[in-house]
Amino acid sequence: HDAGDYNKYVTFTYGPLMDLLLSFEENPSAWIDANDIPESGNGMPDLLDEVKYELDWLLRMQQSNGGVLSVVGVQNFASASPPSADHAQRFYGPATTAATFSAASSFALAARQFATIPGMVQYAATLQNAAINAWNWGVSNPNITFYNSGVVAAGENQTDDYETAMR
């Protein structure tokens, strides 16, 4: 979540996931499995435990045809604080080219990283398959947009043509 915004935006995951995955790829030995999070001690660097949490959500946002839903959020800023008190109904934005390419690149890079972790080879294969399916959907649907401001969630997550193409 971003500050008081409990909505979730697929395109916004791209930057942080790329930063974390590339930092692991650059220096995997710097990332330990003992940062005192609930998953510590499970044989996987805690950084990848955190990344997996986000990837699992992205996998749930992917439709069977490969497209990735763009956003899940509330209407009319209906969230409550703290998050545990927020029971507002959530709505999904449609699959878009930008969201799908964002997820595809995250899935692809993550598949490479998780393939290096004992016991995560099947998860890496799932990510690789998700990346291929998302890529194929994005190539087949190059101009699907959704401007969610005023409809679902608080922040606009539709990227411009250049940014979409760079993912």
Coordinates of N, CA and C in Angstrom, one line a residue:
H1 N 0.8 -1.2 0.0 CA 0.0 0.0 0.0 C 0.9 1.2 0.0
D2 N 0.4 2.3 -0.6 CA 1.1 3.5 -0.6 C 0.5 4.6 0.3
A3 N 1.1 4.8 1.4 CA 0.6 5.8 2.4 C -0.8 5.3 2.8
G4 N -1.8 6.2 2.7 CA -3.2 5.9 3.0 C -3.9 5.3 1.9
D5 N -3.3 5.0 0.7 CA -4.0 4.5 -0.4 C -3.8 3.0 -0.4
Y6 N -4.9 2.3 -0.1 CA -4.9 0.8 0.0 C -5.2 0.1 -1.3
N7 N -5.4 0.9 -2.4 CA -5.6 0.4 -3.7 C -4.3 -0.3 -4.2
K8 N -4.5 -1.1 -5.2 CA -3.3 -1.8 -5.7 C -3.2 -1.6 -7.2
Y9 N -2.1 -1.2 -7.7 CA -1.9 -0.8 -9.1 C -0.8 -1.7 -9.7
V10 N -1.1 -2.4 -10.8 CA -0.1 -3.3 -11.4 C 1.1 -2.5 -11.9
T11 N 0.8 -1.4 -12.7 CA 2.0 -0.7 -13.3 C 2.9 -0.2 -12.2
F12 N 2.4 0.2 -11.0 CA 3.3 0.7 -10.0 C 4.2 -0.3 -9.4
T13 N 3.9 -1.6 -9.6 CA 4.8 -2.6 -9.1 C 6.1 -2.8 -9.9
Y14 N 6.1 -2.3 -11.1 CA 7.2 -2.5 -12.0 C 8.5 -2.0 -11.5
G15 N 8.6 -0.7 -11.1 CA 9.8 -0.1 -10.6 C 10.4 -0.8 -9.4
P16 N 9.6 -0.9 -8.3 CA 10.2 -1.6 -7.1 C 10.6 -3.1 -7.3
L17 N 9.8 -3.8 -8.1 CA 10.1 -5.2 -8.3 C 11.4 -5.3 -9.2
M18 N 11.6 -4.4 -10.2 CA 12.8 -4.5 -11.0 C 14.0 -4.1 -10.1
D19 N 13.9 -3.1 -9.3 CA 15.0 -2.7 -8.4 C 15.4 -3.9 -7.5
L20 N 14.4 -4.5 -6.8 CA 14.7 -5.6 -5.9 C 15.3 -6.8 -6.6
L21 N 14.7 -7.2 -7.7 CA 15.2 -8.3 -8.5 C 16.6 -8.1 -9.1
L22 N 16.8 -6.9 -9.6 CA 18.1 -6.6 -10.2 C 19.2 -6.6 -9.1
S23 N 18.8 -6.1 -7.9 CA 19.8 -6.0 -6.8 C 20.2 -7.4 -6.3
F24 N 19.2 -8.3 -6.4 CA 19.5 -9.7 -6.0 C 20.3 -10.3 -7.1
E25 N 20.0 -10.1 -8.4 CA 20.8 -10.6 -9.5 C 22.3 -10.1 -9.4
E26 N 22.4 -8.9 -9.1 CA 23.8 -8.3 -9.1 C 24.6 -8.9 -7.9
N27 N 24.0 -9.1 -6.8 CA 24.8 -9.6 -5.6 C 24.0 -10.4 -4.7
P28 N 23.7 -11.7 -5.1 CA 22.8 -12.5 -4.4 C 23.3 -12.8 -3.0
S29 N 24.6 -12.9 -2.8 CA 25.1 -13.2 -1.5 C 24.9 -12.1 -0.4
A30 N 24.6 -10.9 -0.9 CA 24.3 -9.8 0.1 C 22.9 -9.9 0.7
W31 N 22.1 -10.8 0.2 CA 20.7 -11.0 0.7 C 20.6 -12.2 1.6
I32 N 20.4 -12.0 2.8 CA 20.3 -13.1 3.8 C 18.9 -13.6 4.1
D33 N 18.8 -14.7 4.8 CA 17.6 -15.3 5.2 C 17.3 -15.2 6.7
A34 N 17.7 -14.0 7.2 CA 17.6 -13.8 8.6 C 17.4 -12.3 9.0
N35 N 16.4 -11.7 8.3 CA 16.1 -10.3 8.6 C 14.9 -10.2 9.6
D36 N 14.6 -11.3 10.3 CA 13.6 -11.2 11.3 C 12.2 -10.9 10.8
I37 N 11.9 -11.4 9.6 CA 10.5 -11.4 9.1 C 9.9 -12.8 9.3
P38 N 8.6 -12.9 9.2 CA 8.0 -14.2 9.5 C 8.6 -15.4 8.6
E39 N 9.0 -15.0 7.4 CA 9.5 -16.1 6.5 C 11.0 -16.4 6.7
S40 N 11.7 -15.6 7.6 CA 13.1 -15.8 7.8 C 13.4 -17.3 8.2
G41 N 14.5 -17.8 7.7 CA 14.8 -19.2 8.0 C 14.2 -20.3 7.2
N42 N 13.6 -19.8 6.1 CA 12.9 -20.8 5.2 C 13.8 -21.3 4.0
G43 N 15.1 -20.9 4.0 CA 16.0 -21.3 3.0 C 16.0 -20.4 1.8
M44 N 15.3 -19.3 1.8 CA 15.2 -18.3 0.7 C 15.6 -17.0 1.3
P45 N 16.4 -16.2 0.5 CA 16.7 -14.8 1.0 C 15.4 -14.0 1.3
D46 N 15.4 -13.3 2.4 CA 14.2 -12.6 2.8 C 13.7 -11.6 1.7
L47 N 14.7 -11.0 1.0 CA 14.3 -10.1 -0.1 C 13.4 -10.8 -1.1
L48 N 13.7 -12.1 -1.4 CA 12.9 -12.8 -2.4 C 11.5 -13.2 -1.7
D49 N 11.5 -13.4 -0.4 CA 10.2 -13.7 0.2 C 9.3 -12.5 0.0
E50 N 9.8 -11.3 0.2 CA 9.0 -10.1 0.0 C 8.6 -9.9 -1.5
V51 N 9.5 -10.2 -2.4 CA 9.2 -10.1 -3.8 C 8.1 -11.1 -4.2
K52 N 8.2 -12.3 -3.6 CA 7.2 -13.4 -3.9 C 5.8 -13.0 -3.5
Y53 N 5.7 -12.3 -2.4 CA 4.4 -11.8 -1.9 C 3.8 -11.0 -3.0
E54 N 4.5 -10.1 -3.6 CA 4.0 -9.2 -4.6 C 3.7 -10.0 -5.9
L55 N 4.6 -10.9 -6.3 CA 4.4 -11.7 -7.5 C 3.2 -12.6 -7.3
D56 N 3.0 -13.1 -6.2 CA 1.7 -13.9 -6.0 C 0.5 -13.1 -6.3
W57 N 0.5 -11.9 -5.8 CA -0.6 -11.0 -6.1 C -0.7 -10.8 -7.6
L58 N 0.4 -10.5 -8.3 CA 0.4 -10.3 -9.8 C -0.2 -11.5 -10.5
L59 N 0.2 -12.7 -10.0 CA -0.3 -13.9 -10.6 C -1.8 -14.0 -10.5
R60 N -2.3 -13.6 -9.4 CA -3.8 -13.6 -9.2 C -4.5 -12.6 -10.1
M61 N -3.8 -11.5 -10.4 CA -4.3 -10.5 -11.3 C -4.3 -10.9 -12.8
Q62 N -3.6 -12.0 -13.1 CA -3.5 -12.5 -14.5 C -4.7 -13.3 -14.8
Q63 N -5.3 -13.0 -16.0 CA -6.5 -13.8 -16.4 C -6.0 -15.0 -17.2
S64 N -6.9 -16.0 -17.4 CA -6.5 -17.2 -18.1 C -6.0 -17.0 -19.6
N65 N -6.4 -15.8 -20.2 CA -5.9 -15.5 -21.5 C -4.6 -14.8 -21.6
G66 N -4.0 -14.6 -20.4 CA -2.7 -13.9 -20.3 C -2.7 -12.5 -19.9
G67 N -3.8 -11.8 -20.2 CA -4.0 -10.4 -19.8 C -3.9 -10.2 -18.3
V68 N -3.5 -9.0 -17.9 CA -3.3 -8.8 -16.5 C -4.2 -7.5 -16.1
L69 N -5.1 -7.7 -15.2 CA -6.0 -6.7 -14.7 C -5.1 -5.5 -14.2
S70 N -5.6 -4.3 -14.5 CA -4.8 -3.1 -14.2 C -4.7 -2.6 -12.8
V71 N -5.8 -2.8 -12.0 CA -5.9 -2.2 -10.7 C -7.0 -2.9 -9.9
V72 N -6.9 -2.9 -8.6 CA -8.0 -3.3 -7.8 C -8.1 -2.2 -6.7
G73 N -9.3 -1.6 -6.5 CA -9.5 -0.6 -5.6 C -10.9 -0.2 -5.3
V74 N -11.0 0.8 -4.5 CA -12.4 1.3 -4.1 C -12.8 2.5 -5.0
Q75 N -14.1 2.8 -4.8 CA -14.6 4.0 -5.5 C -14.8 5.1 -4.5
N76 N -14.7 6.3 -4.9 CA -15.0 7.5 -4.1 C -14.1 7.5 -2.8
F77 N -12.9 7.1 -2.8 CA -12.0 7.1 -1.7 C -12.6 6.5 -0.4
A78 N -13.2 5.4 -0.6 CA -14.0 4.8 0.5 C -13.2 4.0 1.6
S79 N -11.9 4.0 1.5 CA -11.0 3.3 2.4 C -11.2 3.9 3.8
A80 N -10.9 3.0 4.8 CA -10.9 3.4 6.2 C -9.5 3.1 6.8
S81 N -9.2 3.7 7.9 CA -8.0 3.5 8.6 C -8.2 3.1 10.0
P82 N -7.3 2.1 10.5 CA -6.2 1.5 9.8 C -6.7 0.4 8.8
P83 N -5.8 -0.1 8.0 CA -6.2 -1.1 7.0 C -7.0 -2.2 7.5
S84 N -6.8 -2.7 8.7 CA -7.6 -3.8 9.3 C -9.1 -3.4 9.5
A85 N -9.4 -2.1 9.5 CA -10.8 -1.6 9.6 C -11.4 -1.3 8.3
D86 N -10.7 -1.5 7.2 CA -11.2 -1.2 5.9 C -11.9 -2.4 5.3
H87 N -13.2 -2.2 5.1 CA -14.1 -3.3 4.6 C -14.8 -2.8 3.3
A88 N -14.3 -1.8 2.7 CA -14.9 -1.3 1.5 C -14.9 -2.3 0.4
Q89 N -15.9 -2.3 -0.4 CA -15.9 -3.2 -1.6 C -14.9 -2.8 -2.6
R90 N -14.2 -3.7 -3.2 CA -13.1 -3.5 -4.1 C -13.6 -3.8 -5.6
F91 N -13.1 -3.1 -6.5 CA -13.4 -3.2 -7.9 C -12.2 -3.4 -8.7
Y92 N -12.3 -4.1 -9.8 CA -11.1 -4.4 -10.7 C -11.2 -3.5 -12.0
G93 N -10.0 -3.0 -12.4 CA -9.9 -2.4 -13.7 C -9.6 -3.5 -14.7
P94 N -9.9 -3.3 -15.9 CA -9.7 -4.3 -17.0 C -8.2 -4.6 -17.2
A95 N -8.0 -5.6 -17.9 CA -6.6 -5.9 -18.4 C -6.2 -4.8 -19.4
T96 N -5.0 -4.4 -19.3 CA -4.5 -3.4 -20.2 C -3.1 -3.8 -20.7
T97 N -2.7 -3.2 -21.8 CA -1.4 -3.5 -22.4 C -0.3 -3.1 -21.4
A98 N -0.4 -1.9 -20.8 CA 0.6 -1.5 -19.8 C 0.7 -2.4 -18.6
A99 N -0.4 -2.8 -18.0 CA -0.4 -3.7 -16.9 C 0.2 -5.0 -17.3
T100 N -0.2 -5.5 -18.4 CA 0.2 -6.8 -18.8 C 1.7 -6.9 -19.1
F101 N 2.2 -5.9 -19.8 CA 3.7 -5.8 -20.1 C 4.5 -5.6 -18.8
S102 N 3.9 -4.8 -17.9 CA 4.6 -4.6 -16.6 C 4.7 -5.9 -15.8
A103 N 3.7 -6.7 -15.8 CA 3.7 -8.0 -15.1 C 4.6 -9.0 -15.9
A104 N 4.5 -9.0 -17.2 CA 5.4 -9.9 -18.0 C 6.8 -9.7 -17.7
S105 N 7.3 -8.5 -17.7 CA 8.7 -8.2 -17.4 C 9.1 -8.6 -16.0
S106 N 8.2 -8.3 -15.0 CA 8.5 -8.7 -13.6 C 8.5 -10.3 -13.5
F107 N 7.6 -10.9 -14.1 CA 7.5 -12.4 -14.1 C 8.8 -13.0 -14.7
A108 N 9.2 -12.4 -15.9 CA 10.4 -13.0 -16.6 C 11.7 -12.8 -15.7
L109 N 11.9 -11.7 -15.2 CA 13.1 -11.5 -14.4 C 13.1 -12.3 -13.1
A110 N 11.9 -12.3 -12.5 CA 11.8 -13.1 -11.3 C 12.0 -14.6 -11.6
A111 N 11.5 -15.1 -12.7 CA 11.7 -16.5 -13.0 C 13.2 -16.9 -13.0
R112 N 14.0 -16.0 -13.6 CA 15.5 -16.2 -13.6 C 16.0 -16.3 -12.1
Q113 N 15.5 -15.4 -11.3 CA 16.1 -15.3 -9.9 C 15.6 -16.5 -9.1
F114 N 14.3 -16.9 -9.2 CA 13.8 -18.0 -8.4 C 14.3 -19.3 -8.8
A115 N 14.7 -19.4 -10.1 CA 15.3 -20.7 -10.6 C 16.6 -21.0 -9.9
T116 N 17.2 -20.0 -9.3 CA 18.5 -20.3 -8.6 C 18.3 -20.7 -7.1
I117 N 17.1 -20.7 -6.7 CA 16.8 -21.0 -5.2 C 16.3 -22.5 -5.1
P118 N 17.0 -23.3 -4.3 CA 16.5 -24.7 -4.1 C 15.0 -24.7 -3.7
G119 N 14.3 -25.6 -4.3 CA 12.9 -25.7 -4.0 C 11.9 -24.8 -4.6
M120 N 12.5 -23.9 -5.4 CA 11.7 -22.8 -6.1 C 11.6 -23.0 -7.6
V121 N 12.1 -24.1 -8.1 CA 12.2 -24.3 -9.6 C 10.8 -24.3 -10.2
Q122 N 9.8 -25.0 -9.5 CA 8.5 -25.0 -10.0 C 7.8 -23.6 -10.0
Y123 N 8.1 -22.9 -9.0 CA 7.6 -21.5 -8.9 C 8.2 -20.7 -10.1
A124 N 9.5 -20.9 -10.3 CA 10.2 -20.2 -11.4 C 9.5 -20.6 -12.8
A125 N 9.2 -21.8 -12.9 CA 8.5 -22.2 -14.2 C 7.1 -21.6 -14.3
T126 N 6.4 -21.5 -13.2 CA 5.1 -20.8 -13.2 C 5.3 -19.4 -13.6
L127 N 6.3 -18.7 -13.1 CA 6.5 -17.3 -13.5 C 6.9 -17.2 -14.9
Q128 N 7.7 -18.1 -15.4 CA 8.1 -18.1 -16.8 C 6.9 -18.3 -17.7
N129 N 6.0 -19.2 -17.4 CA 4.8 -19.4 -18.2 C 3.9 -18.2 -18.1
A130 N 3.8 -17.6 -17.0 CA 3.0 -16.4 -16.8 C 3.6 -15.2 -17.7
A131 N 4.9 -15.1 -17.7 CA 5.5 -14.1 -18.5 C 5.3 -14.3 -20.0
I132 N 5.4 -15.5 -20.5 CA 5.1 -15.8 -21.9 C 3.7 -15.5 -22.2
N133 N 2.7 -16.0 -21.4 CA 1.3 -15.7 -21.6 C 1.0 -14.2 -21.6
A134 N 1.6 -13.5 -20.7 CA 1.3 -12.0 -20.6 C 1.9 -11.4 -21.9
W135 N 3.1 -11.7 -22.2 CA 3.8 -11.1 -23.4 C 2.9 -11.4 -24.7
N136 N 2.5 -12.6 -24.8 CA 1.7 -12.9 -26.0 C 0.4 -12.1 -26.0
W137 N -0.3 -11.9 -24.9 CA -1.5 -11.1 -24.8 C -1.2 -9.7 -25.1
G138 N -0.1 -9.2 -24.6 CA 0.3 -7.8 -24.8 C 0.6 -7.5 -26.3
V139 N 1.3 -8.4 -26.9 CA 1.6 -8.2 -28.4 C 0.3 -8.3 -29.2
S140 N -0.6 -9.1 -28.8 CA -1.9 -9.3 -29.5 C -2.9 -8.1 -29.2
N141 N -2.6 -7.4 -28.1 CA -3.5 -6.3 -27.7 C -2.7 -5.1 -27.4
P142 N -2.1 -4.5 -28.4 CA -1.1 -3.4 -28.2 C -1.6 -2.1 -27.7
N143 N -2.9 -1.9 -27.8 CA -3.4 -0.5 -27.5 C -4.6 -0.5 -26.5
I144 N -4.6 -1.4 -25.5 CA -5.7 -1.5 -24.6 C -5.3 -0.6 -23.4
T145 N -6.1 0.4 -23.1 CA -5.8 1.4 -22.0 C -7.0 1.4 -21.1
F146 N -6.8 1.9 -19.9 CA -7.8 2.2 -18.9 C -7.4 3.3 -18.0
Y147 N -8.1 4.4 -18.1 CA -7.8 5.5 -17.2 C -8.7 5.5 -16.0
N148 N -8.2 5.0 -14.9 CA -9.0 4.7 -13.7 C -9.3 5.9 -12.8
S149 N -8.7 7.0 -13.0 CA -9.0 8.2 -12.1 C -10.5 8.5 -12.2
G150 N -11.1 8.6 -11.0 CA -12.5 8.9 -11.0 C -13.4 7.7 -11.1
V151 N -12.8 6.6 -11.4 CA -13.6 5.3 -11.6 C -13.3 4.3 -10.5
V152 N -12.0 3.9 -10.4 CA -11.6 3.0 -9.5 C -10.2 3.5 -8.9
A153 N -10.0 3.5 -7.6 CA -8.8 3.8 -7.0 C -8.5 5.3 -7.0
A154 N -7.4 5.7 -6.5 CA -7.0 7.1 -6.3 C -6.0 7.6 -7.3
G155 N -5.0 6.8 -7.7 CA -4.0 7.3 -8.6 C -4.1 6.7 -10.0
E156 N -3.8 7.5 -10.9 CA -3.8 7.1 -12.3 C -2.6 6.2 -12.6
N157 N -2.9 5.0 -13.1 CA -1.8 4.1 -13.4 C -1.5 3.8 -14.8
Q158 N -2.3 4.4 -15.7 CA -2.1 4.1 -17.1 C -0.8 4.8 -17.6
T159 N 0.1 4.1 -18.2 CA 1.4 4.7 -18.6 C 1.2 5.2 -20.0
D160 N 2.1 6.1 -20.5 CA 2.1 6.6 -21.8 C 2.7 5.5 -22.8
D161 N 2.6 5.8 -24.1 CA 3.0 4.8 -25.1 C 4.5 4.4 -24.9
Y162 N 5.3 5.4 -24.7 CA 6.8 5.1 -24.6 C 7.0 4.2 -23.4
E163 N 6.5 4.6 -22.2 CA 6.7 3.8 -21.0 C 6.2 2.4 -21.1
T164 N 5.0 2.3 -21.7 CA 4.5 0.9 -22.0 C 5.4 0.1 -22.8
A165 N 5.9 0.7 -23.9 CA 6.8 0.0 -24.8 C 8.2 -0.4 -24.2
M166 N 8.6 0.4 -23.2 CA 9.9 0.1 -22.5 C 9.8 -1.1 -21.5
R167 N 8.6 -1.5 -21.2 CA 8.5 -2.6 -20.2 C 8.6 -3.9 -20.9

